Short mmCIF file of C-alpha atoms in Angstrom, two decimals:
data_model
loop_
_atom_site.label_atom_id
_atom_site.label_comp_id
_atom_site.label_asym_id
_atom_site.label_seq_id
_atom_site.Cartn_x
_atom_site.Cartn_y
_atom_site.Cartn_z
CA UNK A 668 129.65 -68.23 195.22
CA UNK A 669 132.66 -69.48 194.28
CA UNK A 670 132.58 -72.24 191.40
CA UNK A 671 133.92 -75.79 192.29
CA UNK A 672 136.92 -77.23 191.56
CA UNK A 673 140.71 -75.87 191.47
CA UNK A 674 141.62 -73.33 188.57
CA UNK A 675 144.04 -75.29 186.48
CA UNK A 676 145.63 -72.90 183.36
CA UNK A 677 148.12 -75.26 181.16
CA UNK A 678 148.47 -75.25 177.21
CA UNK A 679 147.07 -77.57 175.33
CA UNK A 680 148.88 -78.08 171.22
CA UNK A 681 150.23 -74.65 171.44
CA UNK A 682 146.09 -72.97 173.36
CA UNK A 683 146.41 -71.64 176.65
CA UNK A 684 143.17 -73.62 178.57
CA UNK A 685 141.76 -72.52 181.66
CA UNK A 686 139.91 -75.24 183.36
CA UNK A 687 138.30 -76.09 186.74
CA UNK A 688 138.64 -79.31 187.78
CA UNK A 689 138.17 -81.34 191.15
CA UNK A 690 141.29 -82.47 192.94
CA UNK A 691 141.02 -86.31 191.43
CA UNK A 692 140.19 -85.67 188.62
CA UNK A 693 143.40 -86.92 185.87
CA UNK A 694 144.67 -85.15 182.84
CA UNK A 695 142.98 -87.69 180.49
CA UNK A 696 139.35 -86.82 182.05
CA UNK A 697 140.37 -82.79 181.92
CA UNK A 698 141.53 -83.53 177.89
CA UNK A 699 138.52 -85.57 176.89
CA UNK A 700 135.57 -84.18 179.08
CA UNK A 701 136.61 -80.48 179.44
CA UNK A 702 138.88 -79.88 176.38
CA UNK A 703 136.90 -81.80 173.89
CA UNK A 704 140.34 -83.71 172.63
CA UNK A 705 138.97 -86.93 172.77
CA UNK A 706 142.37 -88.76 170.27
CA UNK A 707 144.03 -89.85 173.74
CA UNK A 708 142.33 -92.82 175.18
CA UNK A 709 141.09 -94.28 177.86
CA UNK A 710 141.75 -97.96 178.63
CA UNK A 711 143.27 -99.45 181.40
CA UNK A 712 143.11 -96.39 183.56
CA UNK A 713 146.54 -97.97 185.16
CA UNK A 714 149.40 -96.76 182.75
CA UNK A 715 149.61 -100.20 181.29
CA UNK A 716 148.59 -99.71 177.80
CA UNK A 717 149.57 -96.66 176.82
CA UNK A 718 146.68 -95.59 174.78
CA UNK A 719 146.30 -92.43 176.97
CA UNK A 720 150.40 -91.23 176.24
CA UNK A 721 150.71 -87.87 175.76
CA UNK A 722 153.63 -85.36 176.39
CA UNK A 723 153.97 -82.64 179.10
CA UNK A 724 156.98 -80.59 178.90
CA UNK A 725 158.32 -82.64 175.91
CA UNK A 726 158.25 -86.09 178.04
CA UNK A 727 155.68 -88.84 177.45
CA UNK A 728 153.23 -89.53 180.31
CA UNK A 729 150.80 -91.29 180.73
CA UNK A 730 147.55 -88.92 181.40
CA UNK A 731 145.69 -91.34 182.99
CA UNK A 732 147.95 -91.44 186.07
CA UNK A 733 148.52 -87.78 186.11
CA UNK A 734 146.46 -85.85 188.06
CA UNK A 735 145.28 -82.36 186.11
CA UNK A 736 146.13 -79.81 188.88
CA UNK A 737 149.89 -81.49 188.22
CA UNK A 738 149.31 -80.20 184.47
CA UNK A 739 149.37 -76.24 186.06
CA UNK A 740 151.50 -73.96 184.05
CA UNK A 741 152.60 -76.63 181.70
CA UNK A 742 152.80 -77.62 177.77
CA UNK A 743 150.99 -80.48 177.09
CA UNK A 744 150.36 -81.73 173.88
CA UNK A 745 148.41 -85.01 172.51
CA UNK A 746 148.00 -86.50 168.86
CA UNK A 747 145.74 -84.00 167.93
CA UNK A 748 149.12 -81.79 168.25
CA UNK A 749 151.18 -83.88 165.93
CA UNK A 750 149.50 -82.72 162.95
CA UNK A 751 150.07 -78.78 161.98
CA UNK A 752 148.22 -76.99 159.65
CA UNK A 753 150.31 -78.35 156.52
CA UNK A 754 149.41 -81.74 157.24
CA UNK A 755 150.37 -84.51 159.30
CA UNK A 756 153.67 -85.19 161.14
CA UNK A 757 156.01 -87.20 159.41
CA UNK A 758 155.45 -90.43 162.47
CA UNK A 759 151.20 -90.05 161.11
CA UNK A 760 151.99 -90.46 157.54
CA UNK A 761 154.51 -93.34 158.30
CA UNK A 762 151.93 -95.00 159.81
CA UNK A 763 149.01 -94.72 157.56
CA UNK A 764 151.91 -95.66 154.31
CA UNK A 765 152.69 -98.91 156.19
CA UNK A 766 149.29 -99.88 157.22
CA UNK A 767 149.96 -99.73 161.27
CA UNK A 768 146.65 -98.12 162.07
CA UNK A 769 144.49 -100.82 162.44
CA UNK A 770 141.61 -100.43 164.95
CA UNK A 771 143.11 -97.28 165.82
CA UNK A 772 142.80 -97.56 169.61
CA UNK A 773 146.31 -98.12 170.53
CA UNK A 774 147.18 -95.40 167.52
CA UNK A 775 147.30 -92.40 169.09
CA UNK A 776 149.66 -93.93 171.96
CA UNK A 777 151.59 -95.66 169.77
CA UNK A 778 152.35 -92.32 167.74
CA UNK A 779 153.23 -90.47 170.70
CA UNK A 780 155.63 -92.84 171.77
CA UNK A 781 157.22 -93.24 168.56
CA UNK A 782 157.23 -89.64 168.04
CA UNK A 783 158.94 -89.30 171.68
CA UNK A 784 161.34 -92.12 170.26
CA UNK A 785 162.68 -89.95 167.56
CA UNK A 786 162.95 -87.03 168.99
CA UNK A 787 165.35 -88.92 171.43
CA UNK A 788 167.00 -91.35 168.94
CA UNK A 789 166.58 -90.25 165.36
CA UNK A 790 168.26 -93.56 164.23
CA UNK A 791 166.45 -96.33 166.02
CA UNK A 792 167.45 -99.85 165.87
CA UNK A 793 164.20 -102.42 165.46
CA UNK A 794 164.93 -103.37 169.17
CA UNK A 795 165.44 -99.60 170.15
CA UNK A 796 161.84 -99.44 168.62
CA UNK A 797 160.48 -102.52 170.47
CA UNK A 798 161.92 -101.35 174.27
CA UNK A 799 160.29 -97.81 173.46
CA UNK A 800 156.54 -98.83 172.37
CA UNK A 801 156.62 -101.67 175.17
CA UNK A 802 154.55 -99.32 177.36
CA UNK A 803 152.10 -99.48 174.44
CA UNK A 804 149.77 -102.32 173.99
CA UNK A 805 147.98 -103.20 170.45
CA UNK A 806 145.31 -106.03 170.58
CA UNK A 807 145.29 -106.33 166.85
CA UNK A 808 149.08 -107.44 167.02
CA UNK A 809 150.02 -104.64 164.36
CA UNK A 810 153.54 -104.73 165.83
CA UNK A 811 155.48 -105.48 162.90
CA UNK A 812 153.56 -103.07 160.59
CA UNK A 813 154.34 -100.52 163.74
CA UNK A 814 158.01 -100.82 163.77
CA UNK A 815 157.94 -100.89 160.16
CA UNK A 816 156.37 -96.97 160.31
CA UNK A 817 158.81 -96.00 162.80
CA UNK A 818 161.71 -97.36 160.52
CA UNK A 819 160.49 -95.48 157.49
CA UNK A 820 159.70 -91.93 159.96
CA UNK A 821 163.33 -91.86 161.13
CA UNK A 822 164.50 -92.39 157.58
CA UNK A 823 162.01 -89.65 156.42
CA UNK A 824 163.49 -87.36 159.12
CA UNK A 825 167.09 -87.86 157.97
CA UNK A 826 166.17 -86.86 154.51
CA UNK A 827 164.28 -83.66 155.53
CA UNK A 828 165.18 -80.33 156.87
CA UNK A 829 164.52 -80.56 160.31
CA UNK A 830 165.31 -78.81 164.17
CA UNK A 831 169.32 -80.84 164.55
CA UNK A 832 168.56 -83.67 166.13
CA UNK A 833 164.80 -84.12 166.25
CA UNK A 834 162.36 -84.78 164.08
CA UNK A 835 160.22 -82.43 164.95
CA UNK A 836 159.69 -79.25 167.01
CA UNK A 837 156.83 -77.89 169.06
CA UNK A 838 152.99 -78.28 167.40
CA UNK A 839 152.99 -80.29 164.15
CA UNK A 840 155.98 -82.13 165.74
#
């Protein structure tokens, strides 16, 4: 008997995954129920808030309207990627020096986009900033202490050895 659901085989921070998983199912229900990475959230469940951002391919998505067969042969990566095994990325220390994680649900969103930011625009300007995380929604209004973490990542970035133009590459970005 054949099992149910469609064989979906994508990698996950850098670990080829091989899942089964029902045609509606979205990449946000396939990382959290099936791959066990539960730092991508679920909130709106209509890619307003951007608490579920992650990247496929390098571009930030967000997994909640992304269905997981569409994840097939890809790279996808999610906050628990950010972080390598020397520690965390320069965008997660940023954050926790400037006090921008507050309640920590809009966090992991917020980092990806940043993070996404940067790697487009390693010199941000505070509105650059704002346009970028306006897919992101915090309900503790830690805005200013957000942009403030960005600021100080991009400034990191230009004062370490890095990929040219990025501040990060790959896993641990």
């Amino acid at each position: 008997m054949e099992p149910d659901g469609i064989p979906v085989a994508f990698t996950v921070n850098g670990r080829h995954v091989d899942l089964r998983v029902e045609p509606h199912h979205t990449l946000l229900a396939a990382l959290r129920e099936q791959v066990q990475l539960t730092g991508t959230k679920e909130c709106c469940s209509e890619g307003e808030c951007g608490a579920c951002t992650v990247f496929i391919d390098g571009a930030a998505v967000n997994s909640c309207l992304v269905l997981a067969v569409e994840a097939d042969g890809r790279e996808v990566t999610t906050v628990e990627g950010l972080a390598d095994s020397s520690g965390l990325s320069p965008m997660q220390a940023a954050f926790l020096e400037h006090g921008a994680v507050q309640c920590g649900f809009c966090i992991p969103g917020m980092l990806m986009a940043a993070t996404s930011l940067l790697d487009a625009n390693p010199r941000p300007t505070t509105a650059e900033i704002q346009e970028a995380l306006s897919g992101n929604l915090c309900r503790c209004a830690g805005y200013s202490r957000i942009i403030a973490a960005v600021h100080a990542a991009a400034q990191a970035a230009e004062h370490t050895t890095r990929a040219p133009g990025s501040i990060s590459e790959g896993p641990g970005r």
